[in-house]
mmCIF file of C-alpha atoms in Angstrom:
data_model
loop_
_atom_site.group_PDB
_atom_site.id
_atom_site.type_symbol
_atom_site.label_atom_id
_atom_site.label_comp_id
_atom_site.label_asym_id
_atom_site.label_seq_id
_atom_site.Cartn_x
_atom_site.Cartn_y
_atom_site.Cartn_z
ATOM 1 C CA UNK A 128 45.592 5.742 127.184
ATOM 2 C CA UNK A 129 46.890 8.824 125.455
ATOM 3 C CA UNK A 130 45.007 12.002 126.288
ATOM 4 C CA UNK A 131 44.943 15.195 124.259
ATOM 5 C CA UNK A 132 44.967 18.590 125.878
ATOM 6 C CA UNK A 133 42.136 20.812 124.730
ATOM 7 C CA UNK A 134 43.122 24.291 123.715
ATOM 8 C CA UNK A 135 40.582 27.031 124.335
ATOM 9 C CA UNK A 136 38.740 28.156 121.243
ATOM 10 C CA UNK A 137 39.624 31.764 122.079
ATOM 11 C CA UNK A 138 43.362 30.932 122.038
ATOM 12 C CA UNK A 139 43.133 29.262 118.605
ATOM 13 C CA UNK A 140 41.084 32.090 117.106
ATOM 14 C CA UNK A 141 43.516 34.628 118.568
ATOM 15 C CA UNK A 142 46.461 32.905 116.898
ATOM 16 C CA UNK A 143 44.669 32.790 113.541
ATOM 17 C CA UNK A 144 43.766 36.467 113.811
ATOM 18 C CA UNK A 145 47.359 37.385 114.733
ATOM 19 C CA UNK A 146 48.761 35.445 111.777
ATOM 20 C CA UNK A 147 46.279 37.132 109.433
ATOM 21 C CA UNK A 148 47.240 40.586 110.699
ATOM 22 C CA UNK A 149 50.950 39.747 110.284
ATOM 23 C CA UNK A 150 50.367 38.571 106.718
ATOM 24 C CA UNK A 151 48.367 41.692 105.941
ATOM 25 C CA UNK A 152 51.112 43.951 107.310
ATOM 26 C CA UNK A 153 53.878 42.391 105.225
ATOM 27 C CA UNK A 154 54.882 44.642 102.345
ATOM 28 C CA UNK A 155 55.000 43.079 98.874
ATOM 29 C CA UNK A 156 55.655 46.273 96.905
ATOM 30 C CA UNK A 157 57.155 49.701 97.472
ATOM 31 C CA UNK A 158 55.754 53.100 96.559
ATOM 32 C CA UNK A 159 58.410 55.295 94.908
ATOM 33 C CA UNK A 160 57.565 58.991 95.154
ATOM 34 C CA UNK A 161 60.071 60.107 92.506
ATOM 35 C CA UNK A 162 59.954 63.886 92.027
ATOM 36 C CA UNK A 163 56.474 64.403 93.450
ATOM 37 C CA UNK A 164 57.265 67.910 94.682
ATOM 38 C CA UNK A 165 58.012 68.969 91.078
ATOM 39 C CA UNK A 166 54.911 67.393 89.538
ATOM 40 C CA UNK A 167 53.743 70.686 87.986
ATOM 41 C CA UNK A 168 56.982 70.824 85.972
ATOM 42 C CA UNK A 169 56.891 67.142 85.028
ATOM 43 C CA UNK A 170 56.650 67.641 81.241
ATOM 44 C CA UNK A 171 59.585 70.036 81.142
ATOM 45 C CA UNK A 172 61.707 67.833 83.448
ATOM 46 C CA UNK A 173 60.751 64.714 81.488
ATOM 47 C CA UNK A 174 61.827 66.221 78.148
ATOM 48 C CA UNK A 175 65.061 67.578 79.631
ATOM 49 C CA UNK A 176 66.032 64.281 81.290
ATOM 50 C CA UNK A 177 64.985 62.267 78.227
ATOM 51 C CA UNK A 178 67.275 64.345 75.983
ATOM 52 C CA UNK A 179 70.201 63.869 78.370
ATOM 53 C CA UNK A 180 69.510 60.130 78.594
ATOM 54 C CA UNK A 181 69.357 59.712 74.806
ATOM 55 C CA UNK A 182 72.543 61.737 74.361
ATOM 56 C CA UNK A 183 74.305 59.639 77.033
ATOM 57 C CA UNK A 184 73.212 56.374 75.403
ATOM 58 C CA UNK A 185 74.182 57.478 71.893
ATOM 59 C CA UNK A 186 77.572 58.846 72.948
ATOM 60 C CA UNK A 187 78.480 55.734 74.964
ATOM 61 C CA UNK A 188 77.283 53.390 72.220
ATOM 62 C CA UNK A 189 79.335 55.379 69.701
ATOM 63 C CA UNK A 190 82.457 54.945 71.845
ATOM 64 C CA UNK A 191 81.905 51.167 72.057
ATOM 65 C CA UNK A 192 81.273 50.873 68.301
ATOM 66 C CA UNK A 193 84.170 53.149 67.315
ATOM 67 C CA UNK A 194 86.678 51.297 69.501
ATOM 68 C CA UNK A 195 85.466 47.954 68.181
ATOM 69 C CA UNK A 196 85.511 48.895 64.484
ATOM 70 C CA UNK A 197 88.366 51.414 64.127
ATOM 71 C CA UNK A 198 91.848 49.931 63.810
ATOM 72 C CA UNK A 199 93.582 53.077 65.087
ATOM 73 C CA UNK A 200 91.669 52.808 68.375
ATOM 74 C CA UNK A 201 92.753 49.236 69.104
ATOM 75 C CA UNK A 202 94.934 50.183 72.052
ATOM 76 C CA UNK A 203 94.647 49.391 75.777
ATOM 77 C CA UNK A 204 93.462 52.898 76.726
ATOM 78 C CA UNK A 205 90.511 52.804 74.306
ATOM 79 C CA UNK A 206 89.792 49.163 75.124
ATOM 80 C CA UNK A 207 89.271 50.096 78.783
ATOM 81 C CA UNK A 208 87.332 53.187 77.704
ATOM 82 C CA UNK A 209 84.892 51.055 75.700
ATOM 83 C CA UNK A 210 84.177 48.906 78.754
ATOM 84 C CA UNK A 211 83.740 52.057 80.834
ATOM 85 C CA UNK A 212 81.114 53.207 78.322
ATOM 86 C CA UNK A 213 79.510 49.754 78.426
ATOM 87 C CA UNK A 214 79.179 50.016 82.205
ATOM 88 C CA UNK A 215 77.514 53.426 81.792
ATOM 89 C CA UNK A 216 75.030 51.977 79.274
ATOM 90 C CA UNK A 217 74.060 49.165 81.654
ATOM 91 C CA UNK A 218 73.798 51.539 84.604
ATOM 92 C CA UNK A 219 71.566 54.170 82.971
ATOM 93 C CA UNK A 220 69.389 51.567 81.213
ATOM 94 C CA UNK A 221 68.558 50.057 84.603
ATOM 95 C CA UNK A 222 67.528 53.276 86.382
ATOM 96 C CA UNK A 223 66.621 56.088 83.977
ATOM 97 C CA UNK A 224 63.621 54.516 82.109
ATOM 98 C CA UNK A 225 61.815 53.884 85.405
ATOM 99 C CA UNK A 226 62.791 57.376 86.591
ATOM 100 C CA UNK A 227 61.258 58.945 83.470
ATOM 101 C CA UNK A 228 58.057 56.972 84.049
ATOM 102 C CA UNK A 229 57.893 58.211 87.656
ATOM 103 C CA UNK A 230 58.295 61.808 86.442
ATOM 104 C CA UNK A 231 55.257 61.456 84.173
ATOM 105 C CA UNK A 232 52.909 59.647 86.577
ATOM 106 C CA UNK A 233 54.162 61.310 89.785
ATOM 107 C CA UNK A 234 54.662 58.061 91.727
ATOM 108 C CA UNK A 235 54.782 54.350 91.047
ATOM 109 C CA UNK A 236 54.741 50.972 92.722
ATOM 110 C CA UNK A 237 57.534 48.430 92.424
ATOM 111 C CA UNK A 238 57.459 44.839 93.758
ATOM 112 C CA UNK A 239 59.998 44.077 96.477
ATOM 113 C CA UNK A 240 61.766 41.455 94.329
ATOM 114 C CA UNK A 241 62.073 43.862 91.402
ATOM 115 C CA UNK A 242 63.305 46.606 93.723
ATOM 116 C CA UNK A 243 66.068 44.357 95.064
ATOM 117 C CA UNK A 244 66.946 43.297 91.518
ATOM 118 C CA UNK A 245 67.243 46.946 90.506
ATOM 119 C CA UNK A 246 69.664 47.522 93.374
ATOM 120 C CA UNK A 247 71.815 44.541 92.306
ATOM 121 C CA UNK A 248 71.823 45.501 88.616
ATOM 122 C CA UNK A 249 72.744 49.045 89.603
ATOM 123 C CA UNK A 250 75.627 47.826 91.771
ATOM 124 C CA UNK A 251 77.232 45.607 89.096
ATOM 125 C CA UNK A 252 78.289 48.348 86.607
ATOM 126 C CA UNK A 253 79.054 50.790 89.444
ATOM 127 C CA UNK A 254 81.545 48.417 91.068
ATOM 128 C CA UNK A 255 82.990 47.350 87.716
ATOM 129 C CA UNK A 256 83.506 51.022 86.862
ATOM 130 C CA UNK A 257 85.519 51.604 90.042
ATOM 131 C CA UNK A 258 87.978 48.893 89.055
ATOM 132 C CA UNK A 259 87.965 49.871 85.364
ATOM 133 C CA UNK A 260 89.085 53.375 86.372
ATOM 134 C CA UNK A 261 91.892 51.767 88.367
ATOM 135 C CA UNK A 262 92.848 49.648 85.340
ATOM 136 C CA UNK A 263 92.956 52.785 83.184
ATOM 137 C CA UNK A 264 95.234 54.514 85.687
ATOM 138 C CA UNK A 265 97.545 51.462 85.609
ATOM 139 C CA UNK A 266 97.621 51.683 81.814
ATOM 140 C CA UNK A 267 98.590 55.386 81.956
ATOM 141 C CA UNK A 268 101.205 54.624 84.619
ATOM 142 C CA UNK A 269 102.915 52.004 82.435
ATOM 143 C CA UNK A 270 102.674 54.221 79.328
ATOM 144 C CA UNK A 271 104.348 57.209 81.015
ATOM 145 C CA UNK A 272 106.594 55.700 83.694
ATOM 146 C CA UNK A 273 107.712 52.572 81.790
ATOM 147 C CA UNK A 274 107.214 53.352 78.082
ATOM 148 C CA UNK A 275 109.854 50.884 76.865
ATOM 149 C CA UNK A 276 108.043 47.973 78.549
ATOM 150 C CA UNK A 277 104.520 49.120 77.622
ATOM 151 C CA UNK A 278 104.067 46.787 74.634
ATOM 152 C CA UNK A 279 105.253 43.713 76.552
ATOM 153 C CA UNK A 280 103.197 44.450 79.691
ATOM 154 C CA UNK A 281 99.923 45.657 78.157
ATOM 155 C CA UNK A 282 99.350 42.758 75.791
ATOM 156 C CA UNK A 283 95.830 41.946 74.596
ATOM 157 C CA UNK A 284 95.629 38.880 76.831
ATOM 158 C CA UNK A 285 96.629 41.012 79.806
ATOM 159 C CA UNK A 286 93.954 43.559 78.887
ATOM 160 C CA UNK A 287 91.329 40.816 78.677
ATOM 161 C CA UNK A 288 92.352 39.429 82.055
ATOM 162 C CA UNK A 289 92.104 42.856 83.677
ATOM 163 C CA UNK A 290 88.696 43.631 82.147
ATOM 164 C CA UNK A 291 87.340 40.169 83.001
ATOM 165 C CA UNK A 292 88.528 40.589 86.583
ATOM 166 C CA UNK A 293 86.819 44.014 86.827
ATOM 167 C CA UNK A 294 83.494 42.615 85.633
ATOM 168 C CA UNK A 295 83.875 39.523 87.835
ATOM 169 C CA UNK A 296 84.264 41.774 90.877
ATOM 170 C CA UNK A 297 81.290 43.824 89.690
ATOM 171 C CA UNK A 298 79.033 40.765 89.551
ATOM 172 C CA UNK A 299 80.339 39.027 92.693
ATOM 173 C CA UNK A 300 80.704 41.817 95.274
ATOM 174 C CA UNK A 301 76.981 42.755 95.451
ATOM 175 C CA UNK A 302 75.868 39.109 95.818
ATOM 176 C CA UNK A 303 76.200 38.812 99.634
ATOM 177 C CA UNK A 304 74.506 42.199 100.144
ATOM 178 C CA UNK A 305 71.670 41.148 97.811
ATOM 179 C CA UNK A 306 71.221 37.806 99.589
ATOM 180 C CA UNK A 307 70.945 39.342 103.056
ATOM 181 C CA UNK A 308 68.734 42.171 101.761
ATOM 182 C CA UNK A 309 66.321 39.601 100.318
ATOM 183 C CA UNK A 310 66.022 37.999 103.769
ATOM 184 C CA UNK A 311 64.841 41.231 105.404
ATOM 185 C CA UNK A 312 61.171 41.640 106.274
ATOM 186 C CA UNK A 313 59.303 44.777 105.251
ATOM 187 C CA UNK A 314 56.095 45.615 107.059
ATOM 188 C CA UNK A 315 53.753 48.585 107.576
ATOM 189 C CA UNK A 316 56.027 51.145 105.849
ATOM 190 C CA UNK A 317 56.393 50.949 102.070
ATOM 191 C CA UNK A 318 57.120 54.515 100.858
ATOM 192 C CA UNK A 319 60.528 55.325 99.294
ATOM 193 C CA UNK A 320 61.028 59.045 98.717
ATOM 194 C CA UNK A 321 63.391 58.489 95.793
ATOM 195 C CA UNK A 322 63.332 57.527 92.112
ATOM 196 C CA UNK A 323 65.193 54.209 92.440
ATOM 197 C CA UNK A 324 65.763 51.476 95.028
ATOM 198 C CA UNK A 325 68.924 52.293 96.931
ATOM 199 C CA UNK A 326 70.211 50.427 99.954
ATOM 200 C CA UNK A 327 69.727 53.229 102.519
ATOM 201 C CA UNK A 328 65.916 53.596 102.104
ATOM 202 C CA UNK A 329 65.540 49.806 101.978
ATOM 203 C CA UNK A 330 67.297 49.437 105.321
ATOM 204 C CA UNK A 331 65.170 52.214 106.836
ATOM 205 C CA UNK A 332 61.942 50.497 105.750
ATOM 206 C CA UNK A 333 62.848 47.074 107.135
ATOM 207 C CA UNK A 334 61.086 45.970 110.314
ATOM 208 C CA UNK A 335 63.700 43.280 111.028
ATOM 209 C CA UNK A 336 67.238 43.757 112.297
ATOM 210 C CA UNK A 337 69.533 45.331 109.690
ATOM 211 C CA UNK A 338 72.776 45.325 111.691
ATOM 212 C CA UNK A 339 74.229 42.301 109.895
ATOM 213 C CA UNK A 340 73.287 43.687 106.457
ATOM 214 C CA UNK A 341 74.968 46.975 107.362
ATOM 215 C CA UNK A 342 78.075 45.073 108.473
ATOM 216 C CA UNK A 343 78.216 43.078 105.217
ATOM 217 C CA UNK A 344 77.688 46.282 103.206
ATOM 218 C CA UNK A 345 80.543 47.995 105.040
ATOM 219 C CA UNK A 346 82.845 45.008 104.495
ATOM 220 C CA UNK A 347 82.013 44.954 100.772
ATOM 221 C CA UNK A 348 82.213 48.736 100.322
ATOM 222 C CA UNK A 349 85.688 49.008 101.818
ATOM 223 C CA UNK A 350 87.579 47.176 99.023
ATOM 224 C CA UNK A 351 85.195 48.466 96.325
ATOM 225 C CA UNK A 352 85.687 52.170 97.059
ATOM 226 C CA UNK A 353 88.917 52.546 98.980
ATOM 227 C CA UNK A 354 91.161 50.021 97.227
ATOM 228 C CA UNK A 355 90.814 51.299 93.609
ATOM 229 C CA UNK A 356 90.786 54.938 94.735
ATOM 230 C CA UNK A 357 94.000 54.465 96.747
ATOM 231 C CA UNK A 358 95.562 52.668 93.786
ATOM 232 C CA UNK A 359 94.592 55.534 91.448
ATOM 233 C CA UNK A 360 96.066 58.137 93.825
ATOM 234 C CA UNK A 361 99.350 56.225 94.169
ATOM 235 C CA UNK A 362 99.700 55.678 90.413
ATOM 236 C CA UNK A 363 98.996 59.330 89.637
ATOM 237 C CA UNK A 364 101.589 60.473 92.141
ATOM 238 C CA UNK A 365 104.109 58.409 90.174
ATOM 239 C CA UNK A 366 102.722 59.722 86.881
ATOM 240 C CA UNK A 367 103.006 63.369 87.959
ATOM 241 C CA UNK A 368 106.572 62.823 89.160
ATOM 242 C CA UNK A 369 107.489 61.213 85.839
ATOM 243 C CA UNK A 370 105.855 64.037 83.863
ATOM 244 C CA UNK A 371 107.689 66.719 85.842
ATOM 245 C CA UNK A 372 110.993 65.000 85.006
ATOM 246 C CA UNK A 373 110.307 65.301 81.265
ATOM 247 C CA UNK A 374 112.611 67.991 79.914
ATOM 248 C CA UNK A 375 110.547 68.913 76.867
ATOM 249 C CA UNK A 376 107.566 71.207 77.487
ATOM 250 C CA UNK A 377 105.777 69.637 74.507
ATOM 251 C CA UNK A 378 106.296 66.187 76.005
ATOM 252 C CA UNK A 379 104.965 67.316 79.385
ATOM 253 C CA UNK A 380 101.894 68.879 77.756
ATOM 254 C CA UNK A 381 101.190 65.718 75.752
ATOM 255 C CA UNK A 382 101.566 63.514 78.828
ATOM 256 C CA UNK A 383 99.282 65.754 80.884
ATOM 257 C CA UNK A 384 96.648 65.847 78.131
ATOM 258 C CA UNK A 385 96.468 62.033 77.954
ATOM 259 C CA UNK A 386 95.889 61.800 81.714
ATOM 260 C CA UNK A 387 93.738 64.872 82.385
ATOM 261 C CA UNK A 388 90.503 63.414 80.946
ATOM 262 C CA UNK A 389 90.826 60.274 83.029
ATOM 263 C CA UNK A 390 91.716 62.252 86.146
ATOM 264 C CA UNK A 391 88.703 64.574 85.725
ATOM 265 C CA UNK A 392 86.372 61.566 85.353
ATOM 266 C CA UNK A 393 87.883 59.921 88.458
ATOM 267 C CA UNK A 394 87.375 63.099 90.519
ATOM 268 C CA UNK A 395 83.787 63.533 89.312
ATOM 269 C CA UNK A 396 82.872 59.855 89.772
ATOM 270 C CA UNK A 397 84.327 59.449 93.264
ATOM 271 C CA UNK A 398 83.133 62.933 94.222
ATOM 272 C CA UNK A 399 79.495 62.049 93.546
ATOM 273 C CA UNK A 400 79.881 58.587 95.119
ATOM 274 C CA UNK A 401 81.331 60.012 98.323
ATOM 275 C CA UNK A 402 78.647 62.732 98.431
ATOM 276 C CA UNK A 403 75.868 60.139 98.214
ATOM 277 C CA UNK A 404 77.234 57.166 100.177
ATOM 278 C CA UNK A 405 80.282 58.106 102.245
ATOM 279 C CA UNK A 406 79.158 61.610 103.329
ATOM 280 C CA UNK A 407 75.403 61.474 102.618
ATOM 281 C CA UNK A 408 73.128 64.469 103.195
ATOM 282 C CA UNK A 409 71.043 64.478 106.356
ATOM 283 C CA UNK A 410 67.571 62.983 106.354
ATOM 284 C CA UNK A 411 66.014 66.430 105.938
ATOM 285 C CA UNK A 412 68.028 67.004 102.745
ATOM 286 C CA UNK A 413 66.146 64.513 100.574
ATOM 287 C CA UNK A 414 65.982 66.904 97.617
ATOM 288 C CA UNK A 415 69.758 67.402 97.760
ATOM 289 C CA UNK A 416 70.236 63.628 97.771
ATOM 290 C CA UNK A 417 67.963 63.329 94.727
ATOM 291 C CA UNK A 418 69.917 66.064 92.957
ATOM 292 C CA UNK A 419 73.219 64.297 93.572
ATOM 293 C CA UNK A 420 71.661 61.025 92.383
ATOM 294 C CA UNK A 421 70.507 62.712 89.161
ATOM 295 C CA UNK A 422 74.066 63.942 88.655
ATOM 296 C CA UNK A 423 75.330 60.398 89.225
ATOM 297 C CA UNK A 424 72.779 58.630 87.008
ATOM 298 C CA UNK A 425 72.325 61.127 84.155
ATOM 299 C CA UNK A 426 75.091 63.726 83.902
ATOM 300 C CA UNK A 427 78.126 61.531 84.623
ATOM 301 C CA UNK A 428 77.256 58.910 81.935
ATOM 302 C CA UNK A 429 77.002 61.754 79.405
ATOM 303 C CA UNK A 430 80.078 63.576 80.681
ATOM 304 C CA UNK A 431 82.462 60.607 80.440
ATOM 305 C CA UNK A 432 82.333 59.943 76.664
ATOM 306 C CA UNK A 433 82.159 63.662 75.864
ATOM 307 C CA UNK A 434 85.327 64.281 77.865
ATOM 308 C CA UNK A 435 87.221 61.669 75.863
ATOM 309 C CA UNK A 436 85.693 62.410 72.454
ATOM 310 C CA UNK A 437 86.048 66.195 72.623
ATOM 311 C CA UNK A 438 89.541 66.186 74.122
ATOM 312 C CA UNK A 439 90.928 63.223 72.201
ATOM 313 C CA UNK A 440 92.227 63.690 68.674
ATOM 314 C CA UNK A 441 92.100 59.968 67.795
ATOM 315 C CA UNK A 442 88.414 59.624 68.661
ATOM 316 C CA UNK A 443 87.519 62.860 66.877
ATOM 317 C CA UNK A 444 89.399 61.625 63.822
ATOM 318 C CA UNK A 445 87.575 58.285 63.935
ATOM 319 C CA UNK A 446 84.206 60.052 64.210
ATOM 320 C CA UNK A 447 84.890 62.293 61.189
ATOM 321 C CA UNK A 448 86.220 59.338 59.204
ATOM 322 C CA UNK A 449 83.028 57.352 59.802
ATOM 323 C CA UNK A 450 80.893 60.386 58.968
ATOM 324 C CA UNK A 451 82.704 60.747 55.622
ATOM 325 C CA UNK A 452 82.255 57.030 54.896
ATOM 326 C CA UNK A 453 78.541 57.323 55.718
ATOM 327 C CA UNK A 454 78.152 60.324 53.390
ATOM 328 C CA UNK A 455 79.900 58.491 50.544
ATOM 329 C CA UNK A 456 77.673 55.456 51.123
ATOM 330 C CA UNK A 457 74.542 57.632 51.005
ATOM 331 C CA UNK A 458 75.641 59.226 47.695
ATOM 332 C CA UNK A 459 75.990 55.780 46.146
#
């Protein structure tokens, strides 16, 4: 005859109570503090950030529309620039609206799944932008160092392949980090002293082991940051050498002017990235980290199109041409 062992009632009730406490301690949403220490200035900060955000969106959308509709801008440099502006539009649209809401209300709650999705959608345009900047440096390298072969190398099909590859890397590289982040358990602590869901605060809040996620993040970050940056440095060394060998001072000035905007954007973009992720501020410098993040999410998306539109004669000409066409259309 089969006999069943009787478990003590106290043991069963203890297990049920322990499971209930575990379920109660599991975090299902995060509390984002935003700019809580500046709550008294929230209206002023909200208006200021909203103006910058609108200007960044309008300027980047204008670049995309101008490059797509103006025949004189149908060249590889402007084609890559339009995709750079597209990446900025996707990036700011993912973070800034929620940031503006947090400024008004002081703090806000975000479900864990939505927080992880925000991190992934933030990573896609950021990674694509790293490789798009490398593609733009390759375009400038061919234009200056091998001008006779430029038309045969930078064909439209080649441009499409390069851009598609940049976006493919942008969508694929964050996938393993997102998968392993979604498997982490968050319990007891749920407060993020920031205005968006970044990987560092998520790892700090996890009550499970994060060593493997950190390893995967490091493996992914190495080719994303170092590879395109090294490529840009090497190509610009060749570009500078080629420019210095140009005998005409007018030719040197023209070559420098076509590369200076791109080089300034590269320095600003990688400067802010390294300040936030490679050499982050200490834990007691949270406000400094927020300031650098604001620079990365608001100022840089506005700075990029302005640098090209204000310093580039072709884009300025296209803008004035469309303004004249719009005025003539309004008169009719």
